[in-house]
CSV table of C-alpha atoms in Angstrom, one decimal:
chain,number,residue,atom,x,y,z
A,1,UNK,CA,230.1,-39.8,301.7
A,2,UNK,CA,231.2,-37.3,299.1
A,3,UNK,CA,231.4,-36.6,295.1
A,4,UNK,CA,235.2,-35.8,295.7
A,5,UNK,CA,237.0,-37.7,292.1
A,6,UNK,CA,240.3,-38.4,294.1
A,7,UNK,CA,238.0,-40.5,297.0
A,8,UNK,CA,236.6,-42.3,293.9
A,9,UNK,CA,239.9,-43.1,292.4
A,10,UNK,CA,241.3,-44.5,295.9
A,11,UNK,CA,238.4,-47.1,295.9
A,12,UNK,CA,239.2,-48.1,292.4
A,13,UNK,CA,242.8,-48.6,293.1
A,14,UNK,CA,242.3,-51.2,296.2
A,15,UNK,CA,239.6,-53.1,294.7
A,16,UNK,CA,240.1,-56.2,292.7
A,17,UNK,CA,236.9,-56.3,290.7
A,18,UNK,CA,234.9,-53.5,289.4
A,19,UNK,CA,231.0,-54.4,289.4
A,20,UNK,CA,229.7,-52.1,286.9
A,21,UNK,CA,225.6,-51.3,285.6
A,22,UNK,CA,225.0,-51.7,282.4
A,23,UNK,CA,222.7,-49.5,281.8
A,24,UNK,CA,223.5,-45.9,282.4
A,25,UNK,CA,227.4,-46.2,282.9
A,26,UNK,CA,227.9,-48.6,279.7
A,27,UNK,CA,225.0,-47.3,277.4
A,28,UNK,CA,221.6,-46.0,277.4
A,29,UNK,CA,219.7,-48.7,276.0
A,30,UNK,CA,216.0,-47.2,276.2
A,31,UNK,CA,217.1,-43.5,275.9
A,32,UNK,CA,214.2,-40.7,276.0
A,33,UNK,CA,211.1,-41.5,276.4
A,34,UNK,CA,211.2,-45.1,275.0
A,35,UNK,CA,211.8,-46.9,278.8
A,36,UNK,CA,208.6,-45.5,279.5
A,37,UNK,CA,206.8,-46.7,276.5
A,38,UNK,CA,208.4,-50.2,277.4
A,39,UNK,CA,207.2,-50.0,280.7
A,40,UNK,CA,203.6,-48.5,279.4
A,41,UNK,CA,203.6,-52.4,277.5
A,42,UNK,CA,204.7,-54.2,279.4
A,43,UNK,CA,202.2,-53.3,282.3
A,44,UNK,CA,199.2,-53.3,279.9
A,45,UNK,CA,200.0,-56.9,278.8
A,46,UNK,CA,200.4,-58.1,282.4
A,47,UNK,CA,196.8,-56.8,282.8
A,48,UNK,CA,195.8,-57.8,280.1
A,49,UNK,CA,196.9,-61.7,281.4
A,50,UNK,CA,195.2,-60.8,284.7
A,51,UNK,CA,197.5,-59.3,286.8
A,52,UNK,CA,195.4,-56.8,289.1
A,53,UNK,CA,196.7,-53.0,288.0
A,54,UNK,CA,197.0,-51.4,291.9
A,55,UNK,CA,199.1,-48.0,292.2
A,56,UNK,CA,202.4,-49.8,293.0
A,57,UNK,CA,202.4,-51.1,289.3
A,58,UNK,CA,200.1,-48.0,287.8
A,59,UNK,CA,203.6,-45.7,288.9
A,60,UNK,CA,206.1,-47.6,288.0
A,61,UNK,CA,208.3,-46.1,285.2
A,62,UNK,CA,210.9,-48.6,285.2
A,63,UNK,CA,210.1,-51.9,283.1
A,64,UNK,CA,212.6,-54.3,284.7
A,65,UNK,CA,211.4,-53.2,288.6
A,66,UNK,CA,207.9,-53.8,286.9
A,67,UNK,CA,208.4,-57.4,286.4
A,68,UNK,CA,209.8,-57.7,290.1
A,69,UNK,CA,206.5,-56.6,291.1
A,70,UNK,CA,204.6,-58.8,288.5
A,71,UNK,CA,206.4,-62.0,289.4
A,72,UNK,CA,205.7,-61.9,292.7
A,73,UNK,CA,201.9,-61.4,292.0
A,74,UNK,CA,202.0,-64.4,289.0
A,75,UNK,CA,205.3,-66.4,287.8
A,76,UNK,CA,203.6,-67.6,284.8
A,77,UNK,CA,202.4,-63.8,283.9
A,78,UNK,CA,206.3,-62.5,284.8
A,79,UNK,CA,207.4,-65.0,282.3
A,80,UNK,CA,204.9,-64.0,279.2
A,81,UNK,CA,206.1,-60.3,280.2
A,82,UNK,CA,209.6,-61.0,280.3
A,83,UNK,CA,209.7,-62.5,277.1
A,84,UNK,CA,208.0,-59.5,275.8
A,85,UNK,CA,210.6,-56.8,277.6
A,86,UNK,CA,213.5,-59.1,275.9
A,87,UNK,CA,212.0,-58.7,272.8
A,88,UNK,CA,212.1,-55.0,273.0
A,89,UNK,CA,215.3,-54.8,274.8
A,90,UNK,CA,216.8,-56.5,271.6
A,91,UNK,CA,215.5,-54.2,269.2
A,92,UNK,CA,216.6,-51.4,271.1
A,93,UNK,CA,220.1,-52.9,271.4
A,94,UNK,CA,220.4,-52.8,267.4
A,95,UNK,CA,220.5,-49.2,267.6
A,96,UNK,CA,222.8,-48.7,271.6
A,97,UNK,CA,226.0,-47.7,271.9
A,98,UNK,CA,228.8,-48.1,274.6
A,99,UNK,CA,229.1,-44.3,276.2
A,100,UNK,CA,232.8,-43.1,274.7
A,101,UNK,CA,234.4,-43.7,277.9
A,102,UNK,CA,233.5,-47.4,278.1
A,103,UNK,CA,236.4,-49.1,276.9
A,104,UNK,CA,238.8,-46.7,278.2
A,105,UNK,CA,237.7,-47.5,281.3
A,106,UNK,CA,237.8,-51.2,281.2
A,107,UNK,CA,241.3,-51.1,279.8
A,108,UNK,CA,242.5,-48.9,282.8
A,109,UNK,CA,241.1,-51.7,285.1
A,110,UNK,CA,242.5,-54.3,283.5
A,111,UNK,CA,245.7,-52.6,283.4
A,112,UNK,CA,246.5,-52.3,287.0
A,113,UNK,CA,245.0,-55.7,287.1
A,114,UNK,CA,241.7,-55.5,288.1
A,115,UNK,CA,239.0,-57.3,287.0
A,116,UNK,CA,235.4,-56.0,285.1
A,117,UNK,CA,231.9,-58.0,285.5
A,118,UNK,CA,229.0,-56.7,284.4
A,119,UNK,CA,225.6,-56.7,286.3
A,120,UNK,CA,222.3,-55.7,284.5
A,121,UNK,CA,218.7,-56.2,285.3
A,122,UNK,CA,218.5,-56.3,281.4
A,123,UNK,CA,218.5,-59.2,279.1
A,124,UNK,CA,222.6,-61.0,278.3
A,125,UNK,CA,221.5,-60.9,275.2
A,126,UNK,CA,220.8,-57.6,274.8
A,127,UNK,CA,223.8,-56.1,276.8
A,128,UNK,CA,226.4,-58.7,274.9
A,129,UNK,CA,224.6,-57.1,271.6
A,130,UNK,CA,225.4,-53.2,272.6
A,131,UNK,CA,229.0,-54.5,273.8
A,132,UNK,CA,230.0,-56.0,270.7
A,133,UNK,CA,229.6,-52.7,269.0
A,134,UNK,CA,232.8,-51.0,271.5
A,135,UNK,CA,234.6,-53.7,270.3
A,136,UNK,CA,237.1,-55.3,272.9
A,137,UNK,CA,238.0,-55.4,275.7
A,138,UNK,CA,233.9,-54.6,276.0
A,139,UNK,CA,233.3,-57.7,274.6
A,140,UNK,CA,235.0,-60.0,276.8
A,141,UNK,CA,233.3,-58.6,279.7
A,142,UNK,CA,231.4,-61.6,281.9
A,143,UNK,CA,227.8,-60.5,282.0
A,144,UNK,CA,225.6,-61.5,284.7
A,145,UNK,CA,222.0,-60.6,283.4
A,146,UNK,CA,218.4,-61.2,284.0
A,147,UNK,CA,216.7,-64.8,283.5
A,148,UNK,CA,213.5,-65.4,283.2
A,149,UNK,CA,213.0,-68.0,285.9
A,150,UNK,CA,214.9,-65.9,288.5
A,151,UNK,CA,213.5,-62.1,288.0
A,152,UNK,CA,213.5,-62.0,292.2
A,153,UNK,CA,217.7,-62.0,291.6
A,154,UNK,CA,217.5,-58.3,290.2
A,155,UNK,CA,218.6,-55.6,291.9
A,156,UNK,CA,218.6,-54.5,294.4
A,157,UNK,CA,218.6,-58.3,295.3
A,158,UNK,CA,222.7,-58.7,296.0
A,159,UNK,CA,222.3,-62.3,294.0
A,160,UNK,CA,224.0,-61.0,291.2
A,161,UNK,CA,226.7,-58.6,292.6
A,162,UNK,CA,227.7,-61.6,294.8
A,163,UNK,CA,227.5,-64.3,292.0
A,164,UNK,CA,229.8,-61.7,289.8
A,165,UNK,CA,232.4,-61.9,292.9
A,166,UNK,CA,232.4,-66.0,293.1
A,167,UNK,CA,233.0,-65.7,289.4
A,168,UNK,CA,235.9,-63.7,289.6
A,169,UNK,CA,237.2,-65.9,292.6
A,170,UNK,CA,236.8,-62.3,294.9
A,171,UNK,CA,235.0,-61.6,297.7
A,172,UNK,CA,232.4,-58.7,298.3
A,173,UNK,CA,234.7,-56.4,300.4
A,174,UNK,CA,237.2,-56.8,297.5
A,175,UNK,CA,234.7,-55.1,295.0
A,176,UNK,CA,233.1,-51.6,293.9
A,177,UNK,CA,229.8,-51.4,292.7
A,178,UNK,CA,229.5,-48.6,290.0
A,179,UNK,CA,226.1,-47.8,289.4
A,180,UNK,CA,223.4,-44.9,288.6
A,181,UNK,CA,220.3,-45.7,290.3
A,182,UNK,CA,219.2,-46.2,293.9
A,183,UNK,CA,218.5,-50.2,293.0
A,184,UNK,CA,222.3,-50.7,292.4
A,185,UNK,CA,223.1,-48.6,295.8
A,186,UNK,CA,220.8,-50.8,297.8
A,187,UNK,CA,222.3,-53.9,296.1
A,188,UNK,CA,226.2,-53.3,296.8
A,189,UNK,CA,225.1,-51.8,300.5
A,190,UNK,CA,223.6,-55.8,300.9
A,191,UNK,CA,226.5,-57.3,299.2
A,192,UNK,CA,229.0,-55.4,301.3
A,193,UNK,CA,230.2,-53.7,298.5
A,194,UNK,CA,231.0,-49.8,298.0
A,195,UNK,CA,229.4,-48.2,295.4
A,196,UNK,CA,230.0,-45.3,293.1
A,197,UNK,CA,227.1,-43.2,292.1
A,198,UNK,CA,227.1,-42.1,288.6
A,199,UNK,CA,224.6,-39.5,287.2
A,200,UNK,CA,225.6,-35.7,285.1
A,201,UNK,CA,223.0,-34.5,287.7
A,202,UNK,CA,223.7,-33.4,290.6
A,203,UNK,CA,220.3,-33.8,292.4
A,204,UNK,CA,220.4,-37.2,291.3
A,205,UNK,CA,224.1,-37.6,292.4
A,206,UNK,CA,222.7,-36.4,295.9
A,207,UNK,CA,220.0,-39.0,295.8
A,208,UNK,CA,222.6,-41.6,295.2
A,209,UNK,CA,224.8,-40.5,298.3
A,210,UNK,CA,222.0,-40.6,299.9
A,211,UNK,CA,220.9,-43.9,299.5
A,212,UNK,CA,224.6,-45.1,300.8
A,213,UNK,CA,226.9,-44.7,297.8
A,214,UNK,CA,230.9,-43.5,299.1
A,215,UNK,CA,230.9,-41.3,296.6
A,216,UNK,CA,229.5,-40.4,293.2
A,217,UNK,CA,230.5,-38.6,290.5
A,218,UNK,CA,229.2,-37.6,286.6
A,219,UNK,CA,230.2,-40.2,284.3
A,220,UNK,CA,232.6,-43.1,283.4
A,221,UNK,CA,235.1,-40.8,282.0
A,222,UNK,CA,235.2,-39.3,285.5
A,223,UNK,CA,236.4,-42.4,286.5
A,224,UNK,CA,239.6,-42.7,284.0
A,225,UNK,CA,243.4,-42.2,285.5
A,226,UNK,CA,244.8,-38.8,285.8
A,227,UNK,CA,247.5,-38.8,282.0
């Protein structure tokens, strides 16, 4: 394991499909402090349905991993909930960007003919919505996003990683993961898939190598070919 760039570049170059997060690598669709206000709703209107507030849901800052834990409690609940965290995924999308590097990365892949899938824990809708502002290739990317009657596919369930491989007519061992949280290492380490950690911190960076990415490095633009 190691941050080294040129380790990161090797696994690029013999993969043929690049799994990447949305969130994070692509954009920062809740930036500051809003993820936590979403998550701050979204747990008070699962209570408020009846779901019993215990300290595995009272510290989660993370609204999508909050809904894992809420479905498995009460479907119906998850559902209402979900709904909810769509609706305020969507309205933050209005405002999300791609990161600068986005579509030069993309581009580069599809250059030396790999292929791009995206794999969120967020809405399609909302991801497609932030995309269509980078303009292509970002918005010919296949994403493979959340669903309300299937929250226990999100990461770090592999469901997704593995369905974006099918898709692309690839298998597993044939793909990198690139992703910024320790849900996306754990998912690519039970698809059999590599992963590249990505975070501008390098605590965090050591966190992700610990949790089994190969390597991990800042950002996206990290990730762009040597001109």
């Amino acid at each position: 394991m190691t941050d080294s760039v040129d380790a990161v570049r090797a696994l690029l170059h013999r993969c043929r499909l690049v799994v990447l997060d949305f969130d994070g690598p692509l954009a920062r669709l809740l930036p500051g402090e809003k993820f936590l206000r979403v998550a701050a709703g979204a747990r008070e209107l699962a209570v408020s349905l009846g779901v019993v507030l215990d300290d595995e849901l009272a510290r989660q800052t993370d609204h999508v991993q909050l809904l894992r834990l809420v479905s498995r409690r009460d479907a119906a609940t998850a559902r209402a909930v979900e709904r909810w965290c769509t609706e305020r995924e969507l309205e933050a999308a209005a405002a999300a960007r791609p990161v600068a590097a986005a579509g030069a990365f993309v581009r580069a892949c599809h250059e030396r003919g790999t292929g791009v899938a995206v794999v969120t824990n967020n809405a399609a809708g909302a991801v497609t919505a932030v995309l269509a502002h980078g303009g292509p290739p970002l918005t010919a990317l296949p994403v493979h996003g959340r669903t309300p009657d299937a929250l226990e596919r999100l990461k770090p369930s592999p469901s997704m990683l593995l369905a974006a491989a099918r898709e692309a007519g690839t298998g597993p061992g044939e793909a990198v993961m690139v992703g910024d949280s320790a849900s996306d290492v754990h998912a690519a380490t039970a698809a059999a898939m590599p992963c590249i950690g990505l975070s501008p911190d390098p605590a965090r960076r050591a966190e992700l190598l610990a949790a089994g990415a190969a390597v991990a490095v800042p950002d996206l633009a990290s990730l762009l070919p040597e001109r």
